Coordinates of C-alpha atoms and ligand atoms in Angstrom, one line a residue:
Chain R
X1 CA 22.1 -6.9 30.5
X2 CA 21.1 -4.0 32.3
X3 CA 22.1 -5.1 36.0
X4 CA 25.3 -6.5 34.6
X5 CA 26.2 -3.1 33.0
X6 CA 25.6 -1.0 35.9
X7 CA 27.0 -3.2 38.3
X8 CA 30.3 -3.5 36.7
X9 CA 30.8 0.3 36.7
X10 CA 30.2 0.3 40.7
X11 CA 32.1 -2.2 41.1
X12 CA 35.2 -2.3 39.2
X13 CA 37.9 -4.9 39.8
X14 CA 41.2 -3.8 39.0
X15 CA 44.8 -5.6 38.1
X16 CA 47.9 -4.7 38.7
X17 CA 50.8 -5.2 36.4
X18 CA 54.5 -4.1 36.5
X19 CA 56.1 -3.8 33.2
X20 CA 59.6 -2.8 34.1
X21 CA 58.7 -0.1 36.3
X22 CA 60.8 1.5 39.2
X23 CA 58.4 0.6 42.0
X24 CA 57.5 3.9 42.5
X25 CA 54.4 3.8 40.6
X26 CA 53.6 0.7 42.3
X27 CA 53.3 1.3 45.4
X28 CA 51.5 4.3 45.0
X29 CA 49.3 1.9 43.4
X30 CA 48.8 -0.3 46.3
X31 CA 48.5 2.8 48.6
X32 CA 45.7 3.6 46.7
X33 CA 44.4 0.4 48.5
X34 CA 45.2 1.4 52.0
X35 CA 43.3 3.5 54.7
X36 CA 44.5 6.8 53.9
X37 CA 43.0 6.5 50.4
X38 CA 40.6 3.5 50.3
X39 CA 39.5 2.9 46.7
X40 CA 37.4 0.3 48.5
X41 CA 34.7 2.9 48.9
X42 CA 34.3 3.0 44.9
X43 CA 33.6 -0.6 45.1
X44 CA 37.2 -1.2 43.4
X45 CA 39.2 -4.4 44.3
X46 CA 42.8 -5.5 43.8
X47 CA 42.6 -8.9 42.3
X48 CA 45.4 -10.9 40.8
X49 CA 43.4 -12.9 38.2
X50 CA 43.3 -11.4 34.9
X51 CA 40.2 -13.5 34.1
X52 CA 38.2 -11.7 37.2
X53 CA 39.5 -8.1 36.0
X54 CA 37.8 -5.0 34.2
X55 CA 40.0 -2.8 34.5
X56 CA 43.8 -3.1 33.5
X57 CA 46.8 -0.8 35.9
X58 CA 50.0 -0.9 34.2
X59 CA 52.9 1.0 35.4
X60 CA 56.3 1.5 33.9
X61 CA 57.6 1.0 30.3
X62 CA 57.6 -1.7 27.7
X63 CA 60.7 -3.3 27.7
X64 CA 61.4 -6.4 25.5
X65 CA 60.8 -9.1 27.8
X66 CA 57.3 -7.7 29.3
X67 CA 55.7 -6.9 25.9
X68 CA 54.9 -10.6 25.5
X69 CA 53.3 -11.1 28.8
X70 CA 51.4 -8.0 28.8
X71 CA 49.7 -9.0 25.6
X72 CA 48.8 -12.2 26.9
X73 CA 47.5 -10.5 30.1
X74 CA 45.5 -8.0 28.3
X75 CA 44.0 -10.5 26.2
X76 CA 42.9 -12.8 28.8
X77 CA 40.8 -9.8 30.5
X78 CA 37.4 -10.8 29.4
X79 CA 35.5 -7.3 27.5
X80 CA 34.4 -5.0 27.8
X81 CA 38.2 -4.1 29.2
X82 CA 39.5 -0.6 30.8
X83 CA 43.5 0.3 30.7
X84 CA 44.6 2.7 32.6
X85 CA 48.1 3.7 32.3
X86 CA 50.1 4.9 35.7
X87 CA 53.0 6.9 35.2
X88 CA 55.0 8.6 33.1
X89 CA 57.1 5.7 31.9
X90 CA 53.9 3.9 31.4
X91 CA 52.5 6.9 29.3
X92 CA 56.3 7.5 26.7
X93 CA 58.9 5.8 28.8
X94 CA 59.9 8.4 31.0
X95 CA 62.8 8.6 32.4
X96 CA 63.7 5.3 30.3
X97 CA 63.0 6.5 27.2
X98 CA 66.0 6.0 25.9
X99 CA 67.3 2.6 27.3
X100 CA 68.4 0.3 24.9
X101 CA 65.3 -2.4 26.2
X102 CA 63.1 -0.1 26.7
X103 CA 60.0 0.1 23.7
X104 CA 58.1 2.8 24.8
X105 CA 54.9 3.9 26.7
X106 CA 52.3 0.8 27.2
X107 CA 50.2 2.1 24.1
X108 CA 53.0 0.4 21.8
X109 CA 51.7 -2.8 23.1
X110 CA 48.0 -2.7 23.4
X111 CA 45.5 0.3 23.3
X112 CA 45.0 2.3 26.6
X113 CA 42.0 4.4 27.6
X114 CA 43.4 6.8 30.0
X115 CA 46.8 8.5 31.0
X116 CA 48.1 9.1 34.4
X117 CA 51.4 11.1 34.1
X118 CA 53.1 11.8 37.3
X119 CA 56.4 10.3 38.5
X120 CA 55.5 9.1 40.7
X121 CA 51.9 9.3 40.0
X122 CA 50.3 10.5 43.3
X123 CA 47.1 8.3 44.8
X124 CA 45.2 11.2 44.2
X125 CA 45.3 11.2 40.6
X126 CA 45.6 7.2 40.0
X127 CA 41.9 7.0 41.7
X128 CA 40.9 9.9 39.2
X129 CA 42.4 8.1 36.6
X130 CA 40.5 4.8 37.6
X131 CA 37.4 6.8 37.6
X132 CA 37.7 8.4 34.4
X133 CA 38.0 5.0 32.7
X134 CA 34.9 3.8 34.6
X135 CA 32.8 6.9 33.2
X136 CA 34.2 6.3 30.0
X137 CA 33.0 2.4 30.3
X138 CA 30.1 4.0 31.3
X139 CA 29.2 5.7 28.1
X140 CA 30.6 3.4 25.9
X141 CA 27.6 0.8 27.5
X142 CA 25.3 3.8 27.5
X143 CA 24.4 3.2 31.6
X144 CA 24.7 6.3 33.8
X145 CA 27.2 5.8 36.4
Chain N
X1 CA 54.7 -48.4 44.2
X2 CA 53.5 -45.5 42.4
X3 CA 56.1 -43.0 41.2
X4 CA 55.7 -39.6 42.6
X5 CA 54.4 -36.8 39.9
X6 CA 56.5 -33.6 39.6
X7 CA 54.8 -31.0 38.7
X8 CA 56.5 -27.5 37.5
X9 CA 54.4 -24.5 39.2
X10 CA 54.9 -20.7 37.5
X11 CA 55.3 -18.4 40.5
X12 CA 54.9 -15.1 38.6
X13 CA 55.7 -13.1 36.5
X14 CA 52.0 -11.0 37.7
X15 CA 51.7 -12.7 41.0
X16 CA 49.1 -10.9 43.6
X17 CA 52.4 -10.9 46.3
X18 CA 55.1 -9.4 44.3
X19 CA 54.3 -6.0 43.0
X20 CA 56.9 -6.7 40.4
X21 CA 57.7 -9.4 37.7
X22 CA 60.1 -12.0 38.6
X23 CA 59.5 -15.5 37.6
X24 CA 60.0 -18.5 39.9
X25 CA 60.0 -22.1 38.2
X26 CA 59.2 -24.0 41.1
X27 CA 58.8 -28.1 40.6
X28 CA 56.8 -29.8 43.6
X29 CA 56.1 -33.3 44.6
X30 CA 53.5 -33.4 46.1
X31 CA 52.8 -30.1 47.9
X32 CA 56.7 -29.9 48.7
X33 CA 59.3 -27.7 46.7
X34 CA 62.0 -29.9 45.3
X35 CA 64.0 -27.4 43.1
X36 CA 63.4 -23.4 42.1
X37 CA 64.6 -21.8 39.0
X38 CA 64.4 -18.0 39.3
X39 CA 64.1 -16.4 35.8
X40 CA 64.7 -12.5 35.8
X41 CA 65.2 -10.4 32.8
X42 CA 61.4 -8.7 33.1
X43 CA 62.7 -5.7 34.5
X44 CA 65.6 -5.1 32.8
X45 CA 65.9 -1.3 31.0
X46 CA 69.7 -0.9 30.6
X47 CA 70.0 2.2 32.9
X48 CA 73.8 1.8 33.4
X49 CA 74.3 2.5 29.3
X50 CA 71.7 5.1 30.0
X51 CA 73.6 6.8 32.9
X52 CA 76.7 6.6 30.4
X53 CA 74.9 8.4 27.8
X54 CA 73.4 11.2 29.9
X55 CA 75.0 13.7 31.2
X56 CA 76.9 13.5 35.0
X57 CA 74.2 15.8 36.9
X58 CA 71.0 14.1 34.9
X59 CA 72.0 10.7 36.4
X60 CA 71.0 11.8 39.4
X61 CA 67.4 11.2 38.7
X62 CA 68.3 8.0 36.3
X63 CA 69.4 6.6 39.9
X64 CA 67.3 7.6 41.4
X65 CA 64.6 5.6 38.9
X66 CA 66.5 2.2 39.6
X67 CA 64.1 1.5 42.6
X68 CA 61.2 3.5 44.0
X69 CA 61.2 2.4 46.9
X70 CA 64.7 3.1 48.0
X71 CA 65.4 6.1 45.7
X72 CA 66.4 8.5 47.9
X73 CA 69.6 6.0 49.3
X74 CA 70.2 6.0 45.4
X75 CA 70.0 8.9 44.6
X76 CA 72.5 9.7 47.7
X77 CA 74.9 7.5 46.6
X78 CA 75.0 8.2 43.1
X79 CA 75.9 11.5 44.5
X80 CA 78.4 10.4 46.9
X81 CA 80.2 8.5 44.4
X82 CA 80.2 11.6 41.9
X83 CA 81.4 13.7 45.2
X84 CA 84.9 11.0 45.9
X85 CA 85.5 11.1 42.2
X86 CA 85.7 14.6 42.2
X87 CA 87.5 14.7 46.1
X88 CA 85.2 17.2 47.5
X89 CA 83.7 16.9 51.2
X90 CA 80.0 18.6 51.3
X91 CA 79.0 20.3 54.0
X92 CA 78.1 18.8 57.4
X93 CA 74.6 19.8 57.6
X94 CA 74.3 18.2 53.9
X95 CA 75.7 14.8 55.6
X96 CA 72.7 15.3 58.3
X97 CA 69.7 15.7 55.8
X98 CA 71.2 13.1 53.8
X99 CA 70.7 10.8 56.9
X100 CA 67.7 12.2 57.6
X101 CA 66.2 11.6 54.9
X102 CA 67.8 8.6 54.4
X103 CA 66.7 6.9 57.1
X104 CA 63.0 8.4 56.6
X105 CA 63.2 6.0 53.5
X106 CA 64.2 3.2 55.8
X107 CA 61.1 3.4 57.6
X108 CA 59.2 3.6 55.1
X109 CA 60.6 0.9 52.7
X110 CA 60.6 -1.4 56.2
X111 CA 56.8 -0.6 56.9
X112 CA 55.8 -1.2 53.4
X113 CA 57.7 -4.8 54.0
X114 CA 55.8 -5.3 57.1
X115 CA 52.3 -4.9 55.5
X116 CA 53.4 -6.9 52.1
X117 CA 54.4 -9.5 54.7
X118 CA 51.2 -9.9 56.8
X119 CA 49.5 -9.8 53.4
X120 CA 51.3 -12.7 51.9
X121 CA 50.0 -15.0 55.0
X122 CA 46.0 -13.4 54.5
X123 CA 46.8 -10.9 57.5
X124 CA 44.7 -7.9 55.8
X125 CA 44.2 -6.0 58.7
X126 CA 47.7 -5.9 59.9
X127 CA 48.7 -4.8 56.2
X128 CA 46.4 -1.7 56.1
X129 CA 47.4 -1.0 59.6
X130 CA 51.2 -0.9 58.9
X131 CA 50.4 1.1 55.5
X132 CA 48.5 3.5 57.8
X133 CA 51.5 4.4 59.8
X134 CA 53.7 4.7 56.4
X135 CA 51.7 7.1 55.1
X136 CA 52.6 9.8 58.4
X137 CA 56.2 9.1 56.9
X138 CA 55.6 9.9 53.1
X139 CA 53.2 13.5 54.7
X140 CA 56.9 14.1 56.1
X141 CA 58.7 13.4 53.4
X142 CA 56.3 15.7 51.0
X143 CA 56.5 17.8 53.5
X144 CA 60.3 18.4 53.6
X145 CA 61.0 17.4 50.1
X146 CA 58.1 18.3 48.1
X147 CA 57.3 14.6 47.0
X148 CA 56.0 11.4 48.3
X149 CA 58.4 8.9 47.3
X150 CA 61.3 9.9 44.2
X151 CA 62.3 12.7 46.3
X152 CA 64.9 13.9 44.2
X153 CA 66.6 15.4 46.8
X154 CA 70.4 14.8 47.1
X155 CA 72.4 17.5 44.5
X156 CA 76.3 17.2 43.5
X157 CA 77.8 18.6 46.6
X158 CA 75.1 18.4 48.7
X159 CA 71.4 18.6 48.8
X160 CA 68.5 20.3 47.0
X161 CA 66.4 21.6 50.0
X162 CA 67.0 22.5 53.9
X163 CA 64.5 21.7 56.4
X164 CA 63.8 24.6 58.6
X165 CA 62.6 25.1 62.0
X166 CA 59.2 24.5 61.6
X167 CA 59.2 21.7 59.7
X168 CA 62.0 19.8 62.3
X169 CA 59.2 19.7 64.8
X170 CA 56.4 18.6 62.5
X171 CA 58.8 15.4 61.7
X172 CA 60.1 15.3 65.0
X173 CA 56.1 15.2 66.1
X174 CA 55.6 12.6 63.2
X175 CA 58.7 10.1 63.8
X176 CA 57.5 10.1 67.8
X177 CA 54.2 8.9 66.8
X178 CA 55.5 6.7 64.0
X179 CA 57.4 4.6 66.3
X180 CA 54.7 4.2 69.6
X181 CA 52.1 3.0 66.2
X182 CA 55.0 0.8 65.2
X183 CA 55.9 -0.6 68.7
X184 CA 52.1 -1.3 69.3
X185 CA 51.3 -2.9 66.1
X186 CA 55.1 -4.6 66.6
X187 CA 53.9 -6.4 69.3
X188 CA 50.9 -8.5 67.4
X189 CA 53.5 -9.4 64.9
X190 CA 55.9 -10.9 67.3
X191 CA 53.2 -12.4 69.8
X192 CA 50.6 -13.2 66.9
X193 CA 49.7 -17.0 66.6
X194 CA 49.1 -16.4 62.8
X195 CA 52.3 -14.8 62.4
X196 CA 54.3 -17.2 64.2
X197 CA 52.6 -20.1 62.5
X198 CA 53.6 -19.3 59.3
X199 CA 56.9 -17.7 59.9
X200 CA 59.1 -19.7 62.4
X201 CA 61.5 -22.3 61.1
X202 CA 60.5 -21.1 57.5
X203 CA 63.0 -20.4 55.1
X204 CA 65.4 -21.3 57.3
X205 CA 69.2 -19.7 56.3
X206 CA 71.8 -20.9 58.9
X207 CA 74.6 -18.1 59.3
X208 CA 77.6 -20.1 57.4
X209 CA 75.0 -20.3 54.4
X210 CA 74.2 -16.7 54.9
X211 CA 78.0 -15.7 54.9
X212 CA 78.6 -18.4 52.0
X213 CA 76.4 -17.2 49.9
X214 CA 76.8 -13.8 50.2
X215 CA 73.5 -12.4 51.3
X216 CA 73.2 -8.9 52.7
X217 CA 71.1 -6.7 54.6
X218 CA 68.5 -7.9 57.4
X219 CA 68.9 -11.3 55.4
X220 CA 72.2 -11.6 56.5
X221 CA 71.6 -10.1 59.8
X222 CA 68.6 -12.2 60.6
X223 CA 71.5 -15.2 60.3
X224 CA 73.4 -13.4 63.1
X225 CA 75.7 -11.8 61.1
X226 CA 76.6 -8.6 62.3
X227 CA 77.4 -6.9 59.6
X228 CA 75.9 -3.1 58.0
X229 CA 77.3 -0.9 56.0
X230 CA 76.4 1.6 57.8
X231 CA 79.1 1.2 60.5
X232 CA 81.3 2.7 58.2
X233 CA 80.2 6.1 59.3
X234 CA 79.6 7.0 55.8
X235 CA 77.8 10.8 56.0
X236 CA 76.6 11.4 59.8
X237 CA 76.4 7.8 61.1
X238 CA 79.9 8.3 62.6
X239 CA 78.4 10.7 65.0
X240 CA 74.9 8.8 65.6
X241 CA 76.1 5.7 67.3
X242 CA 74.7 3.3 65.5
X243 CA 74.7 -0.5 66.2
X244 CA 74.1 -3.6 64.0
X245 CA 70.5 -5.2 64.8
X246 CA 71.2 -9.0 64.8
X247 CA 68.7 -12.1 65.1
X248 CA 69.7 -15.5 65.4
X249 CA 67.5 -18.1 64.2
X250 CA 68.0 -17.6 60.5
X251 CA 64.4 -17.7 59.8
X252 CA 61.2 -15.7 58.0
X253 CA 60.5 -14.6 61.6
X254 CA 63.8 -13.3 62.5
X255 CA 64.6 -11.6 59.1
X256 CA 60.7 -10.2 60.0
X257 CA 61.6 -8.8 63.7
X258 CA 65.3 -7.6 62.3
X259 CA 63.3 -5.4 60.2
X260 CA 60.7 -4.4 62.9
X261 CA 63.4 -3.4 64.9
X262 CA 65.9 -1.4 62.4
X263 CA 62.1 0.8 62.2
X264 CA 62.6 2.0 65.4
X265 CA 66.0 2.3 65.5
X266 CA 65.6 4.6 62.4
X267 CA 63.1 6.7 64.5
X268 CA 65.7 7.3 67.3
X269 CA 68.4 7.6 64.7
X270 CA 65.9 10.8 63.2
X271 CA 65.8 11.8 66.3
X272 CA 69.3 11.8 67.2
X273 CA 70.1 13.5 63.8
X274 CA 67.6 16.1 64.7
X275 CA 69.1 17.0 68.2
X276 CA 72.5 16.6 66.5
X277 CA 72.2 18.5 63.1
X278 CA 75.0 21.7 62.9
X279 CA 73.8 25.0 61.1
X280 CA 75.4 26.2 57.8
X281 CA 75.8 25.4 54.7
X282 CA 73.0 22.6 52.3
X283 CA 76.0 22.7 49.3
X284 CA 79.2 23.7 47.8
X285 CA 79.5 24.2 44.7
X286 CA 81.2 21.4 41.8
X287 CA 82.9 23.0 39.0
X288 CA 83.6 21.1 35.8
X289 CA 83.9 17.5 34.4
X290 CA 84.4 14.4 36.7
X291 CA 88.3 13.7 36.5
X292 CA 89.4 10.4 34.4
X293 CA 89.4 8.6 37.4
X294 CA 87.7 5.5 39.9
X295 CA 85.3 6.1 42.8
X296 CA 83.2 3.6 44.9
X297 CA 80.7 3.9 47.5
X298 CA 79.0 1.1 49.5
X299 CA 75.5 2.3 51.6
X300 CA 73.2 0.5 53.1
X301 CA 69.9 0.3 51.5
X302 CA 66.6 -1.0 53.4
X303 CA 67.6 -4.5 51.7
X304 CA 71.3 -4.3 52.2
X305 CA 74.6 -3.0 50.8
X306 CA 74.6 -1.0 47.4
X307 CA 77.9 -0.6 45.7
X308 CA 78.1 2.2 43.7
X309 CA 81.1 2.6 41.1
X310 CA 81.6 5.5 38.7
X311 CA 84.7 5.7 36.0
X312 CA 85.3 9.0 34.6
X313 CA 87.2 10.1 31.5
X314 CA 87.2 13.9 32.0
X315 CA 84.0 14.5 30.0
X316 CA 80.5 15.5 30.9
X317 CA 79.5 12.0 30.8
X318 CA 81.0 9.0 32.6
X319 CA 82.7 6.3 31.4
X320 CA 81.6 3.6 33.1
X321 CA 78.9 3.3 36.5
X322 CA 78.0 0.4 37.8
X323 CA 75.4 -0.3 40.5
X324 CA 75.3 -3.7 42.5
X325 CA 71.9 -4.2 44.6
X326 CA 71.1 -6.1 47.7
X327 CA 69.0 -8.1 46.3
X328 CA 70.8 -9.8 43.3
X329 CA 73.0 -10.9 46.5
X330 CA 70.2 -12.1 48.5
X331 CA 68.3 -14.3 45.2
X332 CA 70.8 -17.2 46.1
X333 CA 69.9 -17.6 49.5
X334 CA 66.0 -18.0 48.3
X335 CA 67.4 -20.8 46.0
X336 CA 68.9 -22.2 49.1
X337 CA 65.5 -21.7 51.7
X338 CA 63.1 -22.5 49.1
X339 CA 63.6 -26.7 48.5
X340 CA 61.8 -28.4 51.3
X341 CA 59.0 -25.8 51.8
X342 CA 55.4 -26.6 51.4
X343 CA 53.8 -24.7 48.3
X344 CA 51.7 -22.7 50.3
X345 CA 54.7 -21.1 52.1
X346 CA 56.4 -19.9 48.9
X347 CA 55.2 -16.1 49.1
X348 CA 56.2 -15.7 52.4
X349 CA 59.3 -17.2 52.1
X350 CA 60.4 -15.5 48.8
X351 CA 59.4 -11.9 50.8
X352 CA 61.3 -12.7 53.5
X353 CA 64.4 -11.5 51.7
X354 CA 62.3 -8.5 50.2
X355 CA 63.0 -8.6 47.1
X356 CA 63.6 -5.7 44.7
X357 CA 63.3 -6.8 41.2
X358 CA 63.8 -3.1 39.7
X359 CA 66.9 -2.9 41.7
X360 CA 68.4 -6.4 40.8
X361 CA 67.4 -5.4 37.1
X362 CA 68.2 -2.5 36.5
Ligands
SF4_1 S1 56.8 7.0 36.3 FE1 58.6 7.5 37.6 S2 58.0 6.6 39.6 FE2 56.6 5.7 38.1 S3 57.5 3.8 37.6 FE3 58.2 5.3 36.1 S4 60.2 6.1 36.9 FE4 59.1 5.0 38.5

């Protein structure tokens, strides 16, 4: 198992899903991608397949409609699983937090490892965040990262 | 003879090309679309009760939350609308940041399209590139607003911030090199065999559809339909001379190079602003409750005309405000250009009219 472990922390694949988010999050999400930033160099990939995932981005708020199809996304992530929740309406609702369709942060819905307030969330702090779930995968498998 | 098998394809709601849930119900034969049902609902929060709960000045930032992408143009006219139902004028150098910064958004929302694009046709390169020259515009816009993209920045009678003497040349220094990168890269897109390959005669909208239907923004003007909001003259574009960019085919490449072109014109348009901008005054001061009274205010957003309208009843909070996006208007037209398409051209088409599913939702 040993390989497996270690390679999975150096090289994470991540998905992407908007709850009901304002976009903002998002694409501060995908810049994370993009030259400037280049998450590429921690071996972390966009993918769009929950099945190839390990880690789980979510940004925005629960609202009634998403709930479902988070669930169903974050149970089709194979474990061990990281979620990583980007912004502050992702975190308690934000902003939203009192909109009649809005439930709350993501952690009313399924269990998230790591916080990233911000609203927008800058780049800076979504990679931290990323990493921070890795080093907490890390220890949870007991390989050193 | 065999009958042909339909088969019903989800297109979302997490799909790799939309960075937000909408759900297309598209039913093939074959690898051709025969019918689309859009189902929408995912992003729904209910911020127009929420705006009516809040307080007049804290809506700013509710607006401003209805799409990242353009939030500044919301923000703005939020403000705008607050600023006619109240009948005060802000100050003219307030009209010029608001441009400014306006139109920075513009650029960036359009550069952000142009990567998403090349990415829905397997063009990575030409994404990162594109998101390469975005990110000069977001250093400018932290640099002038303090954040990278909800800027917060338009006030009740006028705006939070000035942008001082130092900081006018950095942009100026910026938007200059923002539009030779985007001319450059501009020219693979329109010359590119890739590009053109999977772009012309798709998702074809012919003008009387286009006008029909209702669509807006570079949808509408990719149909030759010369039509913006912003030849109002709404804030400063009265004194910018601006002009309507038109295309006429009616396809994904013309809404594509409508786009590529409004970029550049919002560079000059920065520019202009710049060379333009009077001295004085950021804000006035509002006193009291919005009068029980109607306002609107239409603005052109990176994907068309917003309508802003705001009702008050002499409260602090408003009675009613209602917000119509471009792209609930532009939704029909993809219902229109989608049957006929091959599968495999569904993201690109569905892009083409750049949709915004937190706008549309609200
Ligand atoms: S945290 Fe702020 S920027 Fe991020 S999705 Fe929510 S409202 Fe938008």
């Amino acid at each position: 198992m040993g390989i497996i472990h270690t390679s999975r922390i150096k090289s994470p694949w991540i998905m992407h899903f908007d709850n009901s988010s304002c976009n903002g999050c998002d694409i501060e999400v995908l810049a994370c991608l993009t030259p400037l930033y280049d998450i590429e160099r921690f071996g972390i990939v966009n993918m769009g397949n929950p099945k190839h995932a390990d880690v789980l981005v979510v940004t925005g708020a629960v609202n009634r409609r998403t709930a479902r199809v988070l669930k169903n996304l974050y149970d089709q992530i194979p474990d061990p699983k990281m979620v990583v929740a980007v912004g502050t309406c992702a975190c308690s609702g934000g902003v939203f937090h009192n909109c009649y369709n809005i439930l709350g942060g993501v952690d009313k819905v399924i269990p998230v490892d790591v916080y990233v307030p911000g609203c927008a969330a800058r780049p800076e702090a979504i990679i931290d965040g990323v990493v921070l779930a890795l080093q907490k995968l890390a220890k949870l498998q007991g390989v050193a990262i | 003879m065999s009958k042909v098998v339909r088969t019903v394809a989800p297109f979302g709601p997490q799909h790799p090309v939309l960075p937000e849930p909408i759900q297309l119900k598209i039913t093939c034969e074959d690898e051709k679309v025969v019918d689309v049902v859009p189902a929408i609902g995912y992003c729904h929060r209910g911020i127009e009760k929420a705006c009516e709960l809040n307080d007049f000045p804290k809506n700013i930032y509710i607006c401003e939350r209805i799409c990242g992408i353009c939030s500044c143009i919301h923000g703005c006219s939020y403000c705008e609308v607050i600023e006619r139902l109240f009948g005060v004028e802000i100050p003219p150098r307030a009209k010029y940041l608001r441009v400014i910064w306006s139109e920075m958004s513009r650029i960036h929302s359009h550069l952000l399209w142009l990567g998403l694009l090349a990415d829905a046709f397997g063009l990575e390169s030409m994404f990162m590139q594109f998101w390469r020259i975005r990110e000069k515009i977001l250093d400018a816009m932290e640099l002038t607003t303090g954040q990278r993209v909800t800027q917060s920045v338009s006030i009740i009678g006028g705006v939070r911030r000035d942008i001082d003497s130092e900081q006018q040349k950095k942009c100026i220094d910026i938007v200059r090199e923002v539009k030779k990168e985007t001319e450059e890269l501009g020219k693979v897109l329109m010359n590119d065999y890739t590009v053109k390959a999977r772009t012309v005669g798709k998702g074809i909208l012919t003008r009387e559809q286009a006008i029909t239907l209702g669509c807006a923004g570079p949808t509408l003007r990719g149909s030759d339909v010369a039509e913006d909001c912003r030849m109002q003259g709404y804030q400063a574009y009265g004194e910018l001379g601006f002009e309507p960019i038109v295309e006429k085919d009616g396809d994904s490449y013309a809404r594509a190079v409508v786009r590529l072109r409004e970029t550049l014109q919002s560079c000059d348009l920065i520019l202009e602003a710049f060379s333009k901008i009077p001295e004085g005054e950021i804000s006035i001061k509002v006193k009291g409750n919005p009068p029980a009274n109607e306002a609107v205010f239409r603005a052109e957003q990176p994907r068309g005309e917003v309508f802003y309208y705001a009702k008050g009843n002499g409260t602090r909070n408003l009675e009613r405000l209602k917000v119509r996006t471009p792209t609930f208007a532009n939704i029909p037209a993809l219902l229109v250009m989608l049957p006929g398409c091959e599968l495999a051209d569904v993201p690109v088409i569905v892009l083409s009219i750049d949709p915004c599913i937190s706008c549309t939702e609200r």
